Amino acid sequence: MITVNLEPDGEQIEMHNTRSVIAVLNTLKLRSTMVIVVRDGELLTADRMLKNGDTLMVRKVTSAG
Amino acid sequence: MKCIRCKKTACVALPSHHSGFCKDCFPLFFTKQVETAIRREKMFTHDERILVALSGGKDSLALMLELKLQGYDVTGLHIDLGIPKSSEKARKKVEDFCSLHDLNLRVFEMEKWGLPIPDIKQYVKRPVCSVCGKMKRHHFNRIAVEEGFDVLATGHNLDDEVARLFANTLRWDTAYLSDQGPVLPASDGFVRKVKPLFRLSEFETANYAFLKGIEIHSDPCPYASGASFTNHKEMWGELEYRSPGQKFQFYQSFLKKGKPAFANLEKEVGVELHPCEECGSPTSAGVCSVCRIRAAVQASKVEAGVA
């Protein structure tokens, strides 16, 4: 299972059978050039693989006023 | 993906540059883009005093830090808008950031000036975002002029510029299309205004802010729901994803081909500016719109028995 903390929404989502960052973003209908993805304090590109138990922070970059 | 410079694992992928960078090399790319913007557009020199508008968001704080690291003489200016539960958080981020990096900071409080933004929302029958923007531009310019700064720098990035250009184009607003750009020269009581991040996308400034450990104020303004610029940015984000490089090309082509034509047109129909009779800021009317709004709010409050 992968846990995703979505910012700035403050939402937490759990995903199963998800193996890569791009798969997470596709599930969330987010574009890789419009969010930053962080695991354990490290930025990840969309092609990085994930493992069971990973926790991601996905932060939308568009300022909302 | 590997870093294009050192071949370590990349942490930032940039399809528009056909490249990716690791955590050590991405800030070098960022620095180079800012240096190029400043040099090519002749924004300012190391001898000039720069006032940087600080909102507490990723772009303004990233700009402030980057300019300091490049050795420029920078002072931050934060406008406390007086919005409950929002302004104090933004101000704290700015104050903590400036304290951490030993940066000069000026704070201007709208409430002490007699016109917090909630009063504008309550008493002015116009979209609060446009009036708030007008107020901020007024005070940024006024303080820059009064305190002898050579230039005012803002953290507007490529996405901001493209969203604004797109909105201006939708309306074919010739006045705005004639002077939109990364540099607005000083004239008629206006200080020179520059946007050193115009070559960098919001995604790039977000990555830079994260890698530099900048704590940002990311809560949206409680009054800004449904702002059209946000919708335009989302739309352009999708276009950029499908065709990397479109945003920069659209903006650069406008600067080269579109802006000169609109500037010529505006020379023929442009309005003359004079100092405001109340505050001395440049205006095309006798009293500037900021002073008129302030007087109108005071009058409404007196009428309502709250002032």
CSV table of C-alpha atoms in Angstrom, one decimal:
chain,number,residue,atom,x,y,z
A,1,MET,CA,0.0,0.0,0.0
A,2,ILE,CA,1.1,3.6,-0.8
A,3,THR,CA,0.0,6.5,1.3
A,4,VAL,CA,-0.4,9.8,-0.5
A,5,ASN,CA,-0.7,13.1,1.4
A,6,LEU,CA,-2.1,15.7,-1.0
A,7,GLU,CA,-1.2,19.3,-0.5
A,8,PRO,CA,-2.4,22.0,-0.1
A,9,ASP,CA,-5.8,20.1,0.1
A,10,GLY,CA,-4.7,18.3,3.3
A,11,GLU,CA,-6.3,15.0,1.9
A,12,GLN,CA,-4.8,11.5,2.6
A,13,ILE,CA,-5.3,8.8,0.1
A,14,GLU,CA,-4.3,5.1,0.2
A,15,MET,CA,-3.4,3.2,-3.0
A,16,HIS,CA,-2.9,-0.5,-3.6
A,17,ASN,CA,-1.0,-2.2,-6.4
A,18,THR,CA,0.7,1.1,-7.4
A,19,ARG,CA,4.3,0.7,-8.5
A,20,SER,CA,5.5,4.1,-9.8
A,21,VAL,CA,5.1,7.8,-9.3
A,22,ILE,CA,3.5,8.2,-12.7
A,23,ALA,CA,0.9,5.6,-11.8
A,24,VAL,CA,0.1,7.6,-8.6
A,25,LEU,CA,-0.3,10.8,-10.6
A,26,ASN,CA,-2.4,9.1,-13.3
A,27,THR,CA,-4.7,7.8,-10.6
A,28,LEU,CA,-5.0,11.3,-9.1
A,29,LYS,CA,-5.4,12.8,-12.6
A,30,LEU,CA,-2.5,15.1,-12.0
A,31,ARG,CA,0.3,16.1,-14.4
A,32,SER,CA,3.9,15.6,-13.5
A,33,THR,CA,4.8,19.2,-14.4
A,34,MET,CA,2.1,20.6,-12.1
A,35,VAL,CA,3.1,18.9,-8.8
A,36,ILE,CA,6.1,18.1,-6.8
A,37,VAL,CA,6.4,14.6,-5.4
A,38,VAL,CA,8.4,13.9,-2.2
A,39,ARG,CA,9.3,10.6,-0.4
A,40,ASP,CA,11.4,10.8,2.8
A,41,GLY,CA,12.4,14.4,2.1
A,42,GLU,CA,13.6,13.5,-1.5
A,43,LEU,CA,12.0,14.9,-4.7
A,44,LEU,CA,11.0,12.2,-7.1
A,45,THR,CA,10.7,12.3,-10.9
A,46,ALA,CA,7.6,10.6,-12.5
A,47,ASP,CA,9.6,7.6,-13.6
A,48,ARG,CA,10.7,6.5,-10.1
A,49,MET,CA,9.5,3.2,-8.7
A,50,LEU,CA,7.7,2.8,-5.4
A,51,LYS,CA,7.6,0.1,-2.8
A,52,ASN,CA,5.0,-1.1,-0.5
A,53,GLY,CA,4.7,1.1,2.6
A,54,ASP,CA,6.0,4.2,0.9
A,55,THR,CA,4.4,7.6,2.0
A,56,LEU,CA,4.4,10.3,-0.6
A,57,MET,CA,3.7,14.0,-0.3
A,58,VAL,CA,2.2,15.3,-3.6
A,59,ARG,CA,2.0,19.1,-3.6
A,60,LYS,CA,0.2,21.1,-6.4
A,61,VAL,CA,2.4,24.0,-7.5
A,62,THR,CA,-0.3,26.3,-9.0
A,63,SER,CA,-0.8,29.3,-6.7
A,64,ALA,CA,-4.5,29.8,-6.0
A,65,GLY,CA,-4.6,33.6,-5.4
B,1,MET,CA,16.1,9.5,-15.2
B,2,LYS,CA,19.7,10.8,-14.9
B,3,CYS,CA,20.9,14.3,-14.2
B,4,ILE,CA,22.0,15.9,-17.5
B,5,ARG,CA,25.1,17.5,-15.8
B,6,CYS,CA,26.5,14.9,-13.4
B,7,LYS,CA,24.6,11.7,-14.3
B,8,LYS,CA,23.4,11.1,-10.7
B,9,THR,CA,19.7,10.2,-10.3
B,10,ALA,CA,17.6,13.2,-11.3
B,11,CYS,CA,15.0,14.7,-8.9
B,12,VAL,CA,13.5,17.2,-11.3
B,13,ALA,CA,12.4,16.4,-14.8
B,14,LEU,CA,12.1,19.3,-17.2
B,15,PRO,CA,10.5,18.2,-20.5
B,16,SER,CA,10.6,21.7,-21.9
B,17,HIS,CA,14.4,21.6,-21.7
B,18,HIS,CA,14.7,17.9,-22.7
B,19,SER,CA,16.5,17.4,-19.4
B,20,GLY,CA,16.5,16.5,-15.8
B,21,PHE,CA,18.6,17.6,-12.8
B,22,CYS,CA,19.7,16.2,-9.4
B,23,LYS,CA,19.3,18.1,-6.2
B,24,ASP,CA,22.8,19.7,-6.5
B,25,CYS,CA,22.5,20.7,-10.2
B,26,PHE,CA,18.9,21.9,-10.3
B,27,PRO,CA,19.7,25.1,-8.2
B,28,LEU,CA,22.6,25.8,-10.7
B,29,PHE,CA,20.1,25.6,-13.6
B,30,PHE,CA,17.7,27.9,-11.6
B,31,THR,CA,20.5,30.4,-10.9
B,32,LYS,CA,21.5,30.5,-14.6
B,33,GLN,CA,17.9,31.2,-15.7
B,34,VAL,CA,17.7,34.2,-13.3
B,35,GLU,CA,21.1,35.5,-14.3
B,36,THR,CA,20.1,35.3,-18.0
B,37,ALA,CA,16.9,37.1,-17.3
B,38,ILE,CA,18.7,39.9,-15.4
B,39,ARG,CA,21.5,40.2,-18.0
B,40,ARG,CA,19.5,40.0,-21.2
B,41,GLU,CA,16.7,42.3,-20.0
B,42,LYS,CA,19.1,44.7,-18.3
B,43,MET,CA,17.0,44.5,-15.1
B,44,PHE,CA,19.5,45.9,-12.6
B,45,THR,CA,23.1,46.0,-11.5
B,46,HIS,CA,24.9,45.1,-8.3
B,47,ASP,CA,25.2,48.8,-7.5
B,48,GLU,CA,21.4,49.3,-7.3
B,49,ARG,CA,19.1,49.0,-4.4
B,50,ILE,CA,16.3,46.5,-5.0
B,51,LEU,CA,13.0,46.3,-3.2
B,52,VAL,CA,11.5,42.8,-3.4
B,53,ALA,CA,7.8,42.3,-2.9
B,54,LEU,CA,7.3,39.4,-0.5
B,55,SER,CA,3.9,37.7,-0.2
B,56,GLY,CA,5.2,34.6,1.6
B,57,GLY,CA,4.6,32.3,-1.3
B,58,LYS,CA,7.2,30.1,-3.0
B,59,ASP,CA,8.0,32.6,-5.8
B,60,SER,CA,8.7,35.7,-3.9
B,61,LEU,CA,10.7,34.0,-1.2
B,62,ALA,CA,12.7,32.0,-3.8
B,63,LEU,CA,13.4,35.2,-5.7
B,64,MET,CA,14.6,37.0,-2.5
B,65,LEU,CA,16.9,34.2,-1.6
B,66,GLU,CA,18.3,33.8,-5.1
B,67,LEU,CA,19.0,37.5,-5.5
B,68,LYS,CA,20.8,37.6,-2.1
B,69,LEU,CA,22.9,34.5,-3.1
B,70,GLN,CA,23.8,36.3,-6.3
B,71,GLY,CA,25.1,39.2,-4.2
B,72,TYR,CA,22.5,41.9,-4.9
B,73,ASP,CA,21.4,44.6,-2.4
B,74,VAL,CA,17.9,43.4,-1.6
B,75,THR,CA,15.3,44.6,0.9
B,76,GLY,CA,12.0,42.7,1.3
B,77,LEU,CA,8.6,44.5,1.5
B,78,HIS,CA,5.6,42.6,2.9
B,79,ILE,CA,2.1,44.1,2.9
B,80,ASP,CA,0.0,42.8,5.8
B,81,LEU,CA,-3.5,42.8,4.2
B,82,GLY,CA,-5.3,42.5,7.6
B,83,ILE,CA,-7.3,39.4,6.5
B,84,PRO,CA,-8.2,37.4,9.7
B,85,LYS,CA,-6.5,33.9,10.0
B,86,SER,CA,-4.7,34.4,6.7
B,87,SER,CA,-2.5,37.5,6.8
B,88,GLU,CA,-0.9,36.7,10.2
B,89,LYS,CA,0.2,33.3,8.8
B,90,ALA,CA,1.7,34.8,5.6
B,91,ARG,CA,3.4,37.6,7.6
B,92,LYS,CA,5.0,35.1,10.0
B,93,LYS,CA,6.4,33.0,7.1
B,94,VAL,CA,8.0,36.1,5.6
B,95,GLU,CA,9.4,37.3,9.0
B,96,ASP,CA,10.8,33.9,9.9
B,97,PHE,CA,12.3,33.5,6.4
B,98,CYS,CA,14.0,37.0,6.5
B,99,SER,CA,15.2,36.4,10.0
B,100,LEU,CA,16.7,32.9,9.1
B,101,HIS,CA,18.5,34.3,6.1
B,102,ASP,CA,19.5,37.6,7.7
B,103,LEU,CA,17.5,39.7,5.1
B,104,ASN,CA,16.3,43.3,5.4
B,105,LEU,CA,12.5,43.4,5.7
B,106,ARG,CA,9.9,46.2,5.7
B,107,VAL,CA,6.3,45.5,6.7
B,108,PHE,CA,3.4,47.8,5.7
B,109,GLU,CA,0.1,47.2,7.5
B,110,MET,CA,-3.1,48.0,5.6
B,111,GLU,CA,-5.0,48.0,8.9
B,112,LYS,CA,-2.8,50.8,10.4
B,113,TRP,CA,-3.2,52.7,7.2
B,114,GLY,CA,-7.0,52.5,7.7
B,115,LEU,CA,-8.0,50.2,5.0
B,116,PRO,CA,-7.7,46.4,5.7
B,117,ILE,CA,-8.9,44.2,2.8
B,118,PRO,CA,-12.0,42.9,4.7
B,119,ASP,CA,-13.3,46.5,4.7
B,120,ILE,CA,-12.8,46.6,0.9
B,121,LYS,CA,-14.7,43.4,0.6
B,122,GLN,CA,-17.5,44.7,2.8
B,123,TYR,CA,-17.9,48.2,1.5
B,124,VAL,CA,-16.6,48.3,-2.1
B,125,LYS,CA,-18.9,46.9,-4.8
B,126,ARG,CA,-16.1,45.6,-7.1
B,127,PRO,CA,-14.2,42.3,-7.2
B,128,VAL,CA,-12.0,42.3,-4.1
B,129,CYS,CA,-9.1,40.7,-6.0
B,130,SER,CA,-8.7,43.6,-8.5
B,131,VAL,CA,-8.9,46.3,-5.7
B,132,CYS,CA,-6.5,44.4,-3.5
B,133,GLY,CA,-4.0,44.1,-6.4
B,134,LYS,CA,-4.4,47.8,-7.1
B,135,MET,CA,-3.7,48.6,-3.4
B,136,LYS,CA,-0.6,46.4,-3.3
B,137,ARG,CA,0.8,47.8,-6.5
B,138,HIS,CA,0.2,51.3,-5.2
B,139,HIS,CA,2.1,50.8,-1.9
B,140,PHE,CA,4.9,48.8,-3.5
B,141,ASN,CA,5.5,51.7,-5.9
B,142,ARG,CA,5.0,54.4,-3.3
B,143,ILE,CA,7.4,52.9,-0.8
B,144,ALA,CA,10.0,52.1,-3.5
B,145,VAL,CA,9.9,55.8,-4.6
B,146,GLU,CA,9.7,57.4,-1.2
B,147,GLU,CA,12.6,55.3,0.2
B,148,GLY,CA,14.9,55.7,-2.8
B,149,PHE,CA,15.0,52.2,-4.2
B,150,ASP,CA,16.1,51.9,-7.8
B,151,VAL,CA,13.9,49.0,-8.8
B,152,LEU,CA,11.0,46.9,-7.6
B,153,ALA,CA,11.3,43.2,-8.2
B,154,THR,CA,8.4,40.8,-8.0
B,155,GLY,CA,8.3,37.0,-8.0
B,156,HIS,CA,6.0,36.7,-11.1
B,157,ASN,CA,7.0,33.5,-12.9
B,158,LEU,CA,6.4,32.3,-16.5
B,159,ASP,CA,3.0,30.8,-15.6
B,160,ASP,CA,1.9,34.1,-14.1
B,161,GLU,CA,3.0,36.0,-17.2
B,162,VAL,CA,1.4,33.6,-19.6
B,163,ALA,CA,-1.9,33.6,-17.7
B,164,ARG,CA,-1.9,37.4,-17.6
B,165,LEU,CA,-1.0,37.6,-21.3
B,166,PHE,CA,-3.7,35.1,-22.2
B,167,ALA,CA,-6.3,37.1,-20.2
B,168,ASN,CA,-5.3,40.3,-21.8
B,169,THR,CA,-5.4,38.7,-25.3
B,170,LEU,CA,-8.9,37.3,-24.6
B,171,ARG,CA,-10.0,40.9,-24.1
B,172,TRP,CA,-7.6,42.4,-26.7
B,173,ASP,CA,-6.7,44.9,-24.0
B,174,THR,CA,-4.3,47.1,-26.0
B,175,ALA,CA,-3.2,49.2,-22.9
B,176,TYR,CA,-2.1,46.1,-21.0
B,177,LEU,CA,-0.7,44.4,-24.1
B,178,SER,CA,1.4,47.4,-24.8
B,179,ASP,CA,3.5,47.2,-21.6
B,180,GLN,CA,3.3,43.7,-20.3
B,181,GLY,CA,6.8,42.3,-20.0
B,182,PRO,CA,9.6,41.4,-17.6
B,183,VAL,CA,10.8,45.0,-17.4
B,184,LEU,CA,8.6,48.1,-17.0
B,185,PRO,CA,11.0,51.1,-17.1
B,186,ALA,CA,10.7,53.9,-14.6
B,187,SER,CA,8.5,56.8,-15.7
B,188,ASP,CA,6.1,59.5,-14.5
B,189,GLY,CA,6.5,58.7,-10.8
B,190,PHE,CA,6.7,54.9,-11.3
B,191,VAL,CA,9.8,53.0,-10.2
B,192,ARG,CA,11.3,50.5,-12.6
B,193,LYS,CA,9.6,47.1,-12.2
B,194,VAL,CA,11.2,43.8,-13.0
B,195,LYS,CA,10.3,40.1,-13.0
B,196,PRO,CA,13.6,38.1,-12.7
B,197,LEU,CA,11.7,34.7,-12.6
B,198,PHE,CA,9.9,35.2,-16.0
B,199,ARG,CA,12.0,32.4,-17.6
B,200,LEU,CA,11.1,29.9,-14.9
B,201,SER,CA,7.8,28.0,-14.5
B,202,GLU,CA,5.8,27.7,-11.3
B,203,PHE,CA,6.9,24.0,-11.2
B,204,GLU,CA,10.6,25.1,-11.3
B,205,THR,CA,10.2,27.7,-8.5
B,206,ALA,CA,8.4,25.1,-6.4
B,207,ASN,CA,11.2,22.6,-6.8
B,208,TYR,CA,13.8,25.3,-6.0
B,209,ALA,CA,11.9,26.4,-2.9
B,210,PHE,CA,11.7,22.8,-1.7
B,211,LEU,CA,15.4,22.1,-2.3
B,212,LYS,CA,16.4,25.3,-0.5
B,213,GLY,CA,14.2,24.3,2.5
B,214,ILE,CA,12.1,27.5,2.1
B,215,GLU,CA,9.0,27.3,4.4
B,216,ILE,CA,6.2,28.8,2.3
B,217,HIS,CA,2.7,30.2,2.9
B,218,SER,CA,0.6,28.1,0.5
B,219,ASP,CA,-2.9,28.6,1.8
B,220,PRO,CA,-5.0,30.2,-0.9
B,221,CYS,CA,-6.4,33.7,-0.1
B,222,PRO,CA,-9.9,33.1,1.5
B,223,TYR,CA,-11.3,35.8,-0.8
B,224,ALA,CA,-9.8,34.4,-4.1
B,225,SER,CA,-12.0,31.4,-4.8
B,226,GLY,CA,-12.6,30.8,-8.6
B,227,ALA,CA,-10.0,33.4,-9.7
B,228,SER,CA,-9.9,33.2,-13.5
B,229,PHE,CA,-6.0,33.3,-13.5
B,230,THR,CA,-6.0,29.9,-11.7
B,231,ASN,CA,-8.3,28.4,-14.4
B,232,HIS,CA,-6.0,29.8,-17.2
B,233,LYS,CA,-3.0,28.3,-15.5
B,234,GLU,CA,-4.6,24.9,-15.3
B,235,MET,CA,-5.5,25.1,-19.0
B,236,TRP,CA,-2.0,26.2,-19.9
B,237,GLY,CA,-0.5,23.5,-17.7
B,238,GLU,CA,-2.4,20.9,-19.7
B,239,LEU,CA,-1.2,22.4,-23.0
B,240,GLU,CA,2.4,22.5,-21.7
B,241,TYR,CA,2.2,18.9,-20.6
B,242,ARG,CA,1.2,17.8,-24.1
B,243,SER,CA,3.5,20.2,-26.0
B,244,PRO,CA,6.5,21.0,-23.7
B,245,GLY,CA,7.9,24.5,-24.3
B,246,GLN,CA,4.6,26.1,-25.5
B,247,LYS,CA,4.4,28.5,-22.6
B,248,PHE,CA,7.8,30.0,-23.1
B,249,GLN,CA,7.4,30.2,-26.9
B,250,PHE,CA,4.0,32.0,-26.5
B,251,TYR,CA,5.5,34.6,-24.1
B,252,GLN,CA,8.8,35.1,-26.0
B,253,SER,CA,7.0,35.5,-29.3
B,254,PHE,CA,4.7,38.0,-27.8
B,255,LEU,CA,7.6,40.1,-26.5
B,256,LYS,CA,9.3,40.0,-29.9
B,257,LYS,CA,6.4,40.4,-32.3
B,258,GLY,CA,3.2,41.4,-30.4
B,259,LYS,CA,4.3,43.9,-27.8
B,260,PRO,CA,6.0,46.4,-30.1
B,261,ALA,CA,2.9,46.6,-32.3
B,262,PHE,CA,0.7,47.3,-29.3
B,263,ALA,CA,3.2,49.8,-27.8
B,264,ASN,CA,3.0,51.8,-31.1
B,265,LEU,CA,-0.8,51.8,-31.0
B,266,GLU,CA,-0.8,52.9,-27.3
B,267,LYS,CA,1.5,55.8,-28.1
B,268,GLU,CA,-1.2,57.3,-30.2
B,269,VAL,CA,-4.1,56.8,-27.7
B,270,GLY,CA,-2.3,56.6,-24.3
B,271,VAL,CA,-3.3,58.8,-21.4
B,272,GLU,CA,-1.2,61.5,-19.7
B,273,LEU,CA,-0.3,61.0,-16.0
B,274,HIS,CA,-0.1,63.6,-13.2
B,275,PRO,CA,0.6,63.3,-9.5
B,276,CYS,CA,-2.5,62.5,-7.4
B,277,GLU,CA,-3.8,65.6,-5.5
B,278,GLU,CA,-4.0,63.6,-2.3
B,279,CYS,CA,-1.0,61.3,-2.2
B,280,GLY,CA,1.2,62.3,-5.1
B,281,SER,CA,1.2,58.9,-6.8
B,282,PRO,CA,0.9,59.0,-10.6
B,283,THR,CA,-2.7,59.0,-12.0
B,284,SER,CA,-4.7,60.0,-15.1
B,285,ALA,CA,-7.4,61.6,-12.8
B,286,GLY,CA,-7.1,64.4,-10.3
B,287,VAL,CA,-7.3,62.0,-7.3
B,288,CYS,CA,-6.0,58.5,-7.8
B,289,SER,CA,-8.3,55.4,-7.6
B,290,VAL,CA,-6.6,54.2,-4.4
B,291,CYS,CA,-7.4,57.5,-2.5
B,292,ARG,CA,-10.9,57.5,-4.0
B,293,ILE,CA,-11.5,53.9,-2.7
B,294,ARG,CA,-10.1,54.8,0.7
B,295,ALA,CA,-12.4,57.8,1.0
B,296,ALA,CA,-15.4,55.8,-0.2
B,297,VAL,CA,-14.9,53.1,2.4
B,298,GLN,CA,-14.5,55.7,5.1
B,299,ALA,CA,-17.7,57.4,4.0
B,300,SER,CA,-19.6,54.0,4.0
B,301,LYS,CA,-18.3,53.2,7.5
B,302,VAL,CA,-19.5,56.6,8.8
B,303,GLU,CA,-22.8,56.0,7.1
B,304,ALA,CA,-23.1,52.5,8.7
B,305,GLY,CA,-22.1,54.0,12.1
B,306,VAL,CA,-18.9,51.9,12.5
B,307,ALA,CA,-16.4,54.7,12.1
